[in-house]
Structures are given as structure tokens and as C-alpha cells.
Amino acid sequence: MIGMQEALAEARAAAARAEVPVGAVLLGPDGAILAADGNRVEERHDASAHAEMLVLRRAGVLLGTPRLIGCELVVTLEPCAMCAAAIAGFRIRRVVFGAYDPKGGGIEHGARVFEAPGSLHRPEVVGGVRESECAALLRDFFQQRR
Amino acid sequence: MIGMQEALAEARAAAARAEVPVGAVLLGPDGAILAADGNRVEERHDASAHAEMLVLRRAGVLLGTPRLIGCELVVTLEPCAMCAAAIAGFRIRRVVFGAYDPKGGGIEHGARVFEAPGSLHRPEVVGGVRESECAALLRDFFQQRR
């Protein structure tokens, strides 16, 4: 799946910064990578600095619009409710994610944002891509910190 | 209610910039205003640049932490699912909002983020403060643009 390799590299780089290892890339309508980043919550003192939010915001600035029509988001972990709602706000065409997140996810779990009445936009969703690699990164990170 | 006057002023300033008129302030644990801003979605080409997100992020940088323990958010409109989940992520103690938003709200409507299983944190919520003034700003804005 285009982009997941790069998202995994961003997740590993986040772990090296002592951030929860989640990485994301934003693909333009032509499939080219517009932005790639990992979690930066602790570094920026910003609870909203999830990998997804960072690449969405960067792509908006690059394309000069808050509506990223035809773009695709690839991320190593199921997005939380904040990121899912931002994905709808930015009008992302498709979301591809790696590991499922029964505790913190907001697409297939929890608030299930795209299924809620009033969701601005419902992107196509593909979950479980390279799931075991994505999940292993998170598992190893939390085991080392215990 | 402390902060709503300033949040209304930020909402009016947003309207003057042709942004959807929503304003927010972030109060520190002592009740002092740490940050105040309005919507900047169009200006920044950023669908996540809601008033709430901007003041949360600014306060995180000011206080040097992504966990705004004891802080309160005051906003003229019921936060959407993105902002509600960010409010939980930043561990805000209390949310005070003006107008209810049956279409786009994510606290009392839609995804009802704080009631979802797995919500990180559930702040105290007070809705309907200076509701008619807050709602009138939005109504006038959308009427003028039709």
C-alpha cells in the first residue's frame, strides 16, 4: 500500500524522540507524498500534535486550501476521534491505517466519528494494513517504558 | 461567566475576517485568560484551525505541557467532535459554551465524544451561556452570505 512504508519510518523516528510511535503520510490526488510526520505531542507541548494532524495541516498550507479534495491519509494506527473529525473536516477521500486501536480509536471504536449523525464527510476507510508491524512498534515502545 | 465576553469579541473579529464567527478563550487554573482567538480556517488553509484548537495549542506552549490541568475553555459555540476530543486530550477541567450546535456539535450532539467508550477524560460541561448572543452572530453571518 503506497505510503505505509514511509509512515512506518516516521513512527520509528517518533519512538526515537520518546513519542508514542505513530507515523502518517498525506498523499496528493496523484499519489505523490505531500507530507510525512510522526507524533510530536511532548516535543511541542501540544496534545493535538498527532501525526495525522501534522500532515493534514502541512498539506493544507502546501495546497493553499483547507479542503484536500482527492487526497489520501496513510497512518500506522487507527485515528482517534480528534483526528477522524479533522480528516472529515479536511475532506480526505480515503484513510488507510495499520493497527486497530480498541482503546483510543475513533473510527472503528469509541466515538465512531464517521458513523455519527452530522459527520461532515465520510471517507473510504481501509484498516489493518501491515497491522502486525504497526502494532509491534507500539507494543515494544510501551514495554520498554514500563 | 468569566471569558464569554472576550470569546464573543473574538467571534466578532472572526466574522470581520470572513471566517465563521466562533471565538474561544482559555482560562488558567487561577481564572486568568491565557489565550484568546477566533476561527482561522480560511486564513490558514487549515480545517483544524477552529478557535478552540488555537487557544488550546497556544496555552500548551505557554505552560510548557500538553496537559492543561485545571484549565477551562470558554467558547461561543458547542465544540465539534475534533475539538471535543482535543479538549479531552489536553485534560481541560471545564468547558463552557454558548450556542448549541445540533448539526456540527460533538458534545451534546453527533459523536457525543465525552460519552463514547474510551474517552480519555470527561470535563465538566456547561452549555447555553449567553446562547442567544452567540447564536445571533452565527445566524447573521450566514444570512449575509446567502
mmCIF file of C-alpha atoms in Angstrom:
data_model
loop_
_atom_site.group_PDB
_atom_site.id
_atom_site.type_symbol
_atom_site.label_atom_id
_atom_site.label_comp_id
_atom_site.label_asym_id
_atom_site.label_seq_id
_atom_site.Cartn_x
_atom_site.Cartn_y
_atom_site.Cartn_z
ATOM 1 C CA MET A 1 0.000 0.000 0.000
ATOM 2 C CA ILE A 2 1.576 3.311 -1.090
ATOM 3 C CA GLY A 3 2.786 5.364 1.844
ATOM 4 C CA MET A 4 2.738 2.789 4.657
ATOM 5 C CA GLN A 5 6.473 2.151 4.394
ATOM 6 C CA GLU A 6 7.127 5.876 4.888
ATOM 7 C CA ALA A 7 4.537 6.087 7.689
ATOM 8 C CA LEU A 8 6.303 3.222 9.495
ATOM 9 C CA ALA A 9 9.627 5.065 9.166
ATOM 10 C CA GLU A 10 8.015 8.163 10.725
ATOM 11 C CA ALA A 11 6.627 6.021 13.565
ATOM 12 C CA ARG A 12 10.134 4.646 14.272
ATOM 13 C CA ALA A 13 11.546 8.190 14.246
ATOM 14 C CA ALA A 14 8.836 9.221 16.757
ATOM 15 C CA ALA A 15 9.845 6.363 19.087
ATOM 16 C CA ALA A 16 13.446 7.597 18.915
ATOM 17 C CA ARG A 17 12.180 11.007 20.147
ATOM 18 C CA ALA A 18 10.338 9.254 23.049
ATOM 19 C CA GLU A 19 6.978 9.982 21.438
ATOM 20 C CA VAL A 20 4.249 7.350 21.048
ATOM 21 C CA PRO A 21 5.319 5.708 17.760
ATOM 22 C CA VAL A 22 2.667 6.674 15.240
ATOM 23 C CA GLY A 23 3.544 7.964 11.769
ATOM 24 C CA ALA A 24 1.467 9.335 8.919
ATOM 25 C CA VAL A 25 1.805 10.443 5.320
ATOM 26 C CA LEU A 26 -0.531 12.513 3.190
ATOM 27 C CA LEU A 27 -0.819 11.563 -0.486
ATOM 28 C CA GLY A 28 -1.949 14.035 -3.130
ATOM 29 C CA PRO A 29 -4.594 13.177 -5.739
ATOM 30 C CA ASP A 30 -1.769 11.847 -7.971
ATOM 31 C CA GLY A 31 -0.479 9.534 -5.208
ATOM 32 C CA ALA A 32 2.675 11.558 -4.523
ATOM 33 C CA ILE A 33 3.671 12.135 -0.883
ATOM 34 C CA LEU A 34 2.831 15.716 0.135
ATOM 35 C CA ALA A 35 3.741 15.437 3.811
ATOM 36 C CA ALA A 36 5.099 12.873 6.263
ATOM 37 C CA ASP A 37 5.473 13.193 10.021
ATOM 38 C CA GLY A 38 5.198 11.426 13.356
ATOM 39 C CA ASN A 39 3.728 12.237 16.733
ATOM 40 C CA ARG A 40 5.154 15.358 18.379
ATOM 41 C CA VAL A 41 2.885 15.762 21.431
ATOM 42 C CA GLU A 42 5.648 16.008 24.028
ATOM 43 C CA GLU A 43 8.127 17.964 21.891
ATOM 44 C CA ARG A 44 5.572 20.661 21.036
ATOM 45 C CA HIS A 45 3.620 20.611 24.318
ATOM 46 C CA ASP A 46 0.585 20.081 22.120
ATOM 47 C CA ALA A 47 -1.893 17.262 22.783
ATOM 48 C CA SER A 48 -3.227 17.806 19.244
ATOM 49 C CA ALA A 49 0.161 17.207 17.580
ATOM 50 C CA HIS A 50 -0.732 13.700 16.425
ATOM 51 C CA ALA A 51 0.980 12.539 13.222
ATOM 52 C CA GLU A 52 -2.296 12.812 11.283
ATOM 53 C CA MET A 53 -2.974 16.410 12.334
ATOM 54 C CA LEU A 54 0.560 17.474 11.408
ATOM 55 C CA VAL A 55 0.415 16.080 7.867
ATOM 56 C CA LEU A 56 -3.126 17.376 7.267
ATOM 57 C CA ARG A 57 -2.148 20.877 8.332
ATOM 58 C CA ARG A 58 1.039 20.848 6.277
ATOM 59 C CA ALA A 59 -0.790 19.695 3.144
ATOM 60 C CA GLY A 60 -3.414 22.441 3.580
ATOM 61 C CA VAL A 61 -0.674 25.069 3.656
ATOM 62 C CA LEU A 62 1.116 23.488 0.676
ATOM 63 C CA LEU A 63 -2.040 23.292 -1.457
ATOM 64 C CA GLY A 64 -3.407 26.619 -0.198
ATOM 65 C CA THR A 65 -6.787 25.242 0.866
ATOM 66 C CA PRO A 66 -8.397 23.625 3.931
ATOM 67 C CA ARG A 67 -10.257 21.199 1.618
ATOM 68 C CA LEU A 68 -7.856 18.462 0.486
ATOM 69 C CA ILE A 69 -10.106 17.040 -2.228
ATOM 70 C CA GLY A 70 -8.867 13.725 -3.651
ATOM 71 C CA CYS A 71 -6.105 13.317 -1.046
ATOM 72 C CA GLU A 72 -5.444 10.195 0.998
ATOM 73 C CA LEU A 73 -4.120 9.764 4.543
ATOM 74 C CA VAL A 74 -1.975 6.743 5.483
ATOM 75 C CA VAL A 75 -1.264 6.224 9.189
ATOM 76 C CA THR A 76 0.165 3.397 11.277
ATOM 77 C CA LEU A 77 -2.607 3.459 13.945
ATOM 78 C CA GLU A 78 -6.376 3.861 13.781
ATOM 79 C CA PRO A 79 -7.007 7.611 14.191
ATOM 80 C CA CYS A 80 -8.578 8.894 17.417
ATOM 81 C CA ALA A 81 -11.838 10.886 17.428
ATOM 82 C CA MET A 82 -9.973 14.204 17.092
ATOM 83 C CA CYS A 83 -8.049 13.071 14.028
ATOM 84 C CA ALA A 84 -11.067 11.333 12.498
ATOM 85 C CA ALA A 85 -13.129 14.526 12.743
ATOM 86 C CA ALA A 86 -10.209 16.540 11.301
ATOM 87 C CA ILE A 87 -9.991 14.042 8.409
ATOM 88 C CA ALA A 88 -13.677 14.728 7.715
ATOM 89 C CA GLY A 89 -13.117 18.490 8.002
ATOM 90 C CA PHE A 90 -10.253 18.376 5.505
ATOM 91 C CA ARG A 91 -12.474 16.255 3.161
ATOM 92 C CA ILE A 92 -9.948 13.429 2.794
ATOM 93 C CA ARG A 93 -11.007 10.864 0.163
ATOM 94 C CA ARG A 94 -9.555 7.754 1.789
ATOM 95 C CA VAL A 95 -7.952 6.778 5.100
ATOM 96 C CA VAL A 96 -5.635 3.757 5.277
ATOM 97 C CA PHE A 97 -4.478 2.677 8.725
ATOM 98 C CA GLY A 98 -2.322 -0.087 10.169
ATOM 99 C CA ALA A 99 -3.118 -1.230 13.713
ATOM 100 C CA TYR A 100 -6.631 -1.135 15.146
ATOM 101 C CA ASP A 101 -6.961 0.784 18.430
ATOM 102 C CA PRO A 102 -9.781 -0.636 20.574
ATOM 103 C CA LYS A 103 -8.969 1.785 23.438
ATOM 104 C CA GLY A 104 -8.235 5.086 21.686
ATOM 105 C CA GLY A 105 -9.577 4.672 18.144
ATOM 106 C CA GLY A 106 -12.405 6.867 16.896
ATOM 107 C CA ILE A 107 -13.271 5.254 13.555
ATOM 108 C CA GLU A 108 -13.951 1.550 14.235
ATOM 109 C CA HIS A 109 -14.136 2.082 18.022
ATOM 110 C CA GLY A 110 -15.203 4.652 20.613
ATOM 111 C CA ALA A 111 -16.998 7.669 19.139
ATOM 112 C CA ARG A 112 -17.046 6.073 15.616
ATOM 113 C CA VAL A 113 -16.939 9.601 14.222
ATOM 114 C CA PHE A 114 -17.789 8.874 10.579
ATOM 115 C CA GLU A 115 -20.927 6.977 11.594
ATOM 116 C CA ALA A 116 -22.184 9.743 13.899
ATOM 117 C CA PRO A 117 -25.152 11.799 12.742
ATOM 118 C CA GLY A 118 -23.895 15.071 11.277
ATOM 119 C CA SER A 119 -20.462 13.825 10.156
ATOM 120 C CA LEU A 120 -19.335 16.402 7.572
ATOM 121 C CA HIS A 121 -17.913 13.825 5.225
ATOM 122 C CA ARG A 122 -17.346 10.055 5.217
ATOM 123 C CA PRO A 123 -14.070 8.952 3.627
ATOM 124 C CA GLU A 124 -13.401 5.446 2.416
ATOM 125 C CA VAL A 125 -11.631 3.531 5.226
ATOM 126 C CA VAL A 126 -9.155 0.650 4.903
ATOM 127 C CA GLY A 127 -7.872 -0.746 8.229
ATOM 128 C CA GLY A 128 -5.337 -3.444 9.128
ATOM 129 C CA VAL A 129 -2.658 -2.679 6.507
ATOM 130 C CA ARG A 130 0.701 -4.100 7.759
ATOM 131 C CA GLU A 131 -1.117 -4.380 11.060
ATOM 132 C CA SER A 132 1.367 -6.603 12.887
ATOM 133 C CA GLU A 133 4.384 -4.354 12.126
ATOM 134 C CA CYS A 134 2.476 -1.225 13.146
ATOM 135 C CA ALA A 135 1.202 -2.838 16.355
ATOM 136 C CA ALA A 136 4.635 -4.299 17.229
ATOM 137 C CA LEU A 137 6.180 -0.814 17.232
ATOM 138 C CA LEU A 138 3.620 0.381 19.777
ATOM 139 C CA ARG A 139 3.867 -2.780 21.903
ATOM 140 C CA ASP A 140 7.674 -2.584 22.055
ATOM 141 C CA PHE A 141 7.557 1.121 22.940
ATOM 142 C CA PHE A 142 5.191 0.660 25.880
ATOM 143 C CA GLN A 143 7.001 -2.474 27.129
ATOM 144 C CA GLN A 144 10.313 -0.604 27.243
ATOM 145 C CA ARG A 145 8.783 2.242 29.240
ATOM 146 C CA ARG A 146 7.278 0.049 31.933
ATOM 147 C CA MET B 1 -19.416 33.843 33.125
ATOM 148 C CA ILE B 2 -15.700 34.743 33.034
ATOM 149 C CA GLY B 3 -14.317 34.755 29.495
ATOM 150 C CA MET B 4 -17.519 34.715 27.429
ATOM 151 C CA GLN B 5 -17.359 38.476 26.797
ATOM 152 C CA GLU B 6 -13.870 38.064 25.351
ATOM 153 C CA ALA B 7 -14.883 34.962 23.389
ATOM 154 C CA LEU B 8 -17.752 36.949 21.826
ATOM 155 C CA ALA B 9 -15.306 39.705 20.843
ATOM 156 C CA GLU B 10 -13.093 37.082 19.148
ATOM 157 C CA ALA B 11 -16.138 35.691 17.309
ATOM 158 C CA ARG B 12 -16.977 39.189 16.002
ATOM 159 C CA ALA B 13 -13.374 39.657 14.878
ATOM 160 C CA ALA B 14 -13.575 36.310 13.041
ATOM 161 C CA ALA B 15 -16.709 37.459 11.185
ATOM 162 C CA ALA B 16 -14.834 40.596 10.112
ATOM 163 C CA ARG B 17 -12.191 38.291 8.566
ATOM 164 C CA ALA B 18 -14.951 36.362 6.719
ATOM 165 C CA GLU B 19 -14.468 33.368 8.993
ATOM 166 C CA VAL B 20 -17.346 31.510 10.656
ATOM 167 C CA PRO B 21 -17.812 33.629 13.805
ATOM 168 C CA VAL B 22 -16.730 31.429 16.683
ATOM 169 C CA GLY B 23 -14.403 32.690 19.409
ATOM 170 C CA ALA B 24 -12.720 30.998 22.363
ATOM 171 C CA VAL B 25 -10.648 31.811 25.425
ATOM 172 C CA LEU B 26 -8.564 29.543 27.602
ATOM 173 C CA LEU B 27 -8.514 30.301 31.322
ATOM 174 C CA GLY B 28 -5.680 29.179 33.580
ATOM 175 C CA PRO B 29 -6.262 27.462 36.929
ATOM 176 C CA ASP B 30 -6.390 30.932 38.555
ATOM 177 C CA GLY B 31 -9.094 32.135 36.109
ATOM 178 C CA ALA B 32 -6.774 34.471 34.175
ATOM 179 C CA ILE B 33 -7.024 34.484 30.372
ATOM 180 C CA LEU B 34 -4.062 32.590 28.884
ATOM 181 C CA ALA B 35 -5.146 32.734 25.229
ATOM 182 C CA ALA B 36 -7.993 34.125 23.108
ATOM 183 C CA ASP B 37 -8.642 33.591 19.415
ATOM 184 C CA GLY B 38 -11.263 33.061 16.734
ATOM 185 C CA ASN B 39 -11.682 30.733 13.780
ATOM 186 C CA ARG B 40 -8.883 30.960 11.186
ATOM 187 C CA VAL B 41 -9.760 28.048 8.854
ATOM 188 C CA GLU B 42 -9.701 30.046 5.614
ATOM 189 C CA GLU B 43 -6.845 32.361 6.533
ATOM 190 C CA ARG B 44 -4.525 29.468 7.441
ATOM 191 C CA HIS B 45 -5.820 26.926 4.895
ATOM 192 C CA ASP B 46 -6.302 24.677 7.903
ATOM 193 C CA ALA B 47 -9.605 22.881 8.547
ATOM 194 C CA SER B 48 -8.389 22.251 12.103
ATOM 195 C CA ALA B 49 -7.875 25.965 12.886
ATOM 196 C CA HIS B 50 -11.033 26.221 14.978
ATOM 197 C CA ALA B 51 -10.946 28.809 17.770
ATOM 198 C CA GLU B 52 -10.779 26.068 20.412
ATOM 199 C CA MET B 53 -7.785 24.316 18.841
ATOM 200 C CA LEU B 54 -5.864 27.585 18.533
ATOM 201 C CA VAL B 55 -6.266 28.548 22.196
ATOM 202 C CA LEU B 56 -5.544 25.014 23.430
ATOM 203 C CA ARG B 57 -2.338 24.850 21.412
ATOM 204 C CA ARG B 58 -1.227 28.306 22.479
ATOM 205 C CA ALA B 59 -1.809 27.533 26.162
ATOM 206 C CA GLY B 60 0.176 24.276 25.848
ATOM 207 C CA VAL B 61 3.152 26.200 24.500
ATOM 208 C CA LEU B 62 2.791 28.921 27.164
ATOM 209 C CA LEU B 63 2.596 26.447 30.040
ATOM 210 C CA GLY B 64 5.152 24.081 28.516
ATOM 211 C CA THR B 65 2.921 20.991 28.716
ATOM 212 C CA PRO B 66 0.271 19.215 26.645
ATOM 213 C CA ARG B 67 -1.735 18.545 29.842
ATOM 214 C CA LEU B 68 -3.577 21.727 30.828
ATOM 215 C CA ILE B 69 -4.602 20.523 34.283
ATOM 216 C CA GLY B 70 -7.105 22.836 36.000
ATOM 217 C CA CYS B 71 -7.691 24.995 32.901
ATOM 218 C CA GLU B 72 -11.078 25.960 31.475
ATOM 219 C CA LEU B 73 -12.180 26.556 27.880
ATOM 220 C CA VAL B 74 -14.880 29.126 27.075
ATOM 221 C CA VAL B 75 -16.247 29.126 23.520
ATOM 222 C CA THR B 76 -19.223 30.733 21.777
ATOM 223 C CA LEU B 77 -20.394 27.523 20.017
ATOM 224 C CA GLU B 78 -20.683 23.885 21.101
ATOM 225 C CA PRO B 79 -17.355 22.287 20.077
ATOM 226 C CA CYS B 80 -17.299 19.791 17.188
ATOM 227 C CA ALA B 81 -16.036 16.211 17.634
ATOM 228 C CA MET B 82 -12.462 17.231 16.728
ATOM 229 C CA CYS B 83 -12.350 19.994 19.329
ATOM 230 C CA ALA B 84 -14.156 17.899 21.954
ATOM 231 C CA ALA B 85 -11.583 15.109 21.591
ATOM 232 C CA ALA B 86 -8.742 17.674 21.730
ATOM 233 C CA ILE B 87 -10.281 19.124 24.922
ATOM 234 C CA ALA B 88 -10.141 15.614 26.408
ATOM 235 C CA GLY B 89 -6.558 15.155 25.177
ATOM 236 C CA PHE B 90 -5.461 18.420 26.793
ATOM 237 C CA ARG B 91 -7.234 17.339 30.044
ATOM 238 C CA ILE B 92 -9.332 20.515 30.299
ATOM 239 C CA ARG B 93 -11.242 20.717 33.611
ATOM 240 C CA ARG B 94 -14.352 22.515 32.373
ATOM 241 C CA VAL B 95 -15.868 23.554 29.027
ATOM 242 C CA VAL B 96 -18.325 26.451 28.885
ATOM 243 C CA PHE B 97 -20.076 27.077 25.578
ATOM 244 C CA GLY B 98 -22.667 29.487 24.202
ATOM 245 C CA ALA B 99 -24.872 28.247 21.357
ATOM 246 C CA TYR B 100 -25.813 24.594 20.953
ATOM 247 C CA ASP B 101 -24.945 23.118 17.529
ATOM 248 C CA PRO B 102 -27.378 20.329 16.580
ATOM 249 C CA LYS B 103 -25.710 19.889 13.159
ATOM 250 C CA GLY B 104 -21.983 20.152 13.896
ATOM 251 C CA GLY B 105 -21.678 19.752 17.667
ATOM 252 C CA GLY B 106 -19.790 16.798 19.131
ATOM 253 C CA ILE B 107 -20.575 17.098 22.850
ATOM 254 C CA GLU B 108 -24.373 17.214 23.190
ATOM 255 C CA HIS B 109 -24.943 16.097 19.578
ATOM 256 C CA GLY B 110 -23.394 13.901 16.879
ATOM 257 C CA ALA B 111 -20.491 11.774 18.100
ATOM 258 C CA ARG B 112 -21.044 12.869 21.779
ATOM 259 C CA VAL B 113 -17.335 12.410 22.298
ATOM 260 C CA PHE B 114 -17.204 12.571 26.106
ATOM 261 C CA GLU B 115 -19.855 9.850 26.391
ATOM 262 C CA ALA B 116 -18.101 7.477 23.978
ATOM 263 C CA PRO B 117 -16.384 4.419 25.434
ATOM 264 C CA GLY B 118 -12.658 5.110 25.766
ATOM 265 C CA SER B 119 -12.908 8.907 26.159
ATOM 266 C CA LEU B 120 -9.566 9.884 27.728
ATOM 267 C CA HIS B 121 -11.109 12.376 30.101
ATOM 268 C CA ARG B 122 -14.557 13.829 30.751
ATOM 269 C CA PRO B 123 -14.557 17.545 31.591
ATOM 270 C CA GLU B 124 -17.414 19.328 33.307
ATOM 271 C CA VAL B 125 -19.649 20.857 30.594
ATOM 272 C CA VAL B 126 -21.827 23.973 30.852
ATOM 273 C CA GLY B 127 -23.798 24.823 27.696
ATOM 274 C CA GLY B 128 -26.120 27.685 26.731
ATOM 275 C CA VAL B 129 -24.204 30.586 28.311
ATOM 276 C CA ARG B 130 -25.244 33.838 26.536
ATOM 277 C CA GLU B 131 -26.741 31.476 23.998
ATOM 278 C CA SER B 132 -28.868 33.992 22.078
ATOM 279 C CA GLU B 133 -25.984 36.439 21.507
ATOM 280 C CA CYS B 134 -23.656 33.640 20.394
ATOM 281 C CA ALA B 135 -26.269 32.145 18.057
ATOM 282 C CA ALA B 136 -27.247 35.562 16.625
ATOM 283 C CA LEU B 137 -23.673 36.178 15.462
ATOM 284 C CA LEU B 138 -23.701 32.906 13.507
ATOM 285 C CA ARG B 139 -27.221 33.460 12.107
ATOM 286 C CA ASP B 140 -26.381 36.992 10.907
ATOM 287 C CA PHE B 141 -23.136 35.778 9.317
ATOM 288 C CA PHE B 142 -24.791 33.015 7.295
ATOM 289 C CA GLN B 143 -27.753 35.235 6.312
ATOM 290 C CA GLN B 144 -25.411 37.872 4.900
ATOM 291 C CA ARG B 145 -23.545 35.301 2.819
ATOM 292 C CA ARG B 146 -26.627 33.833 1.150
#
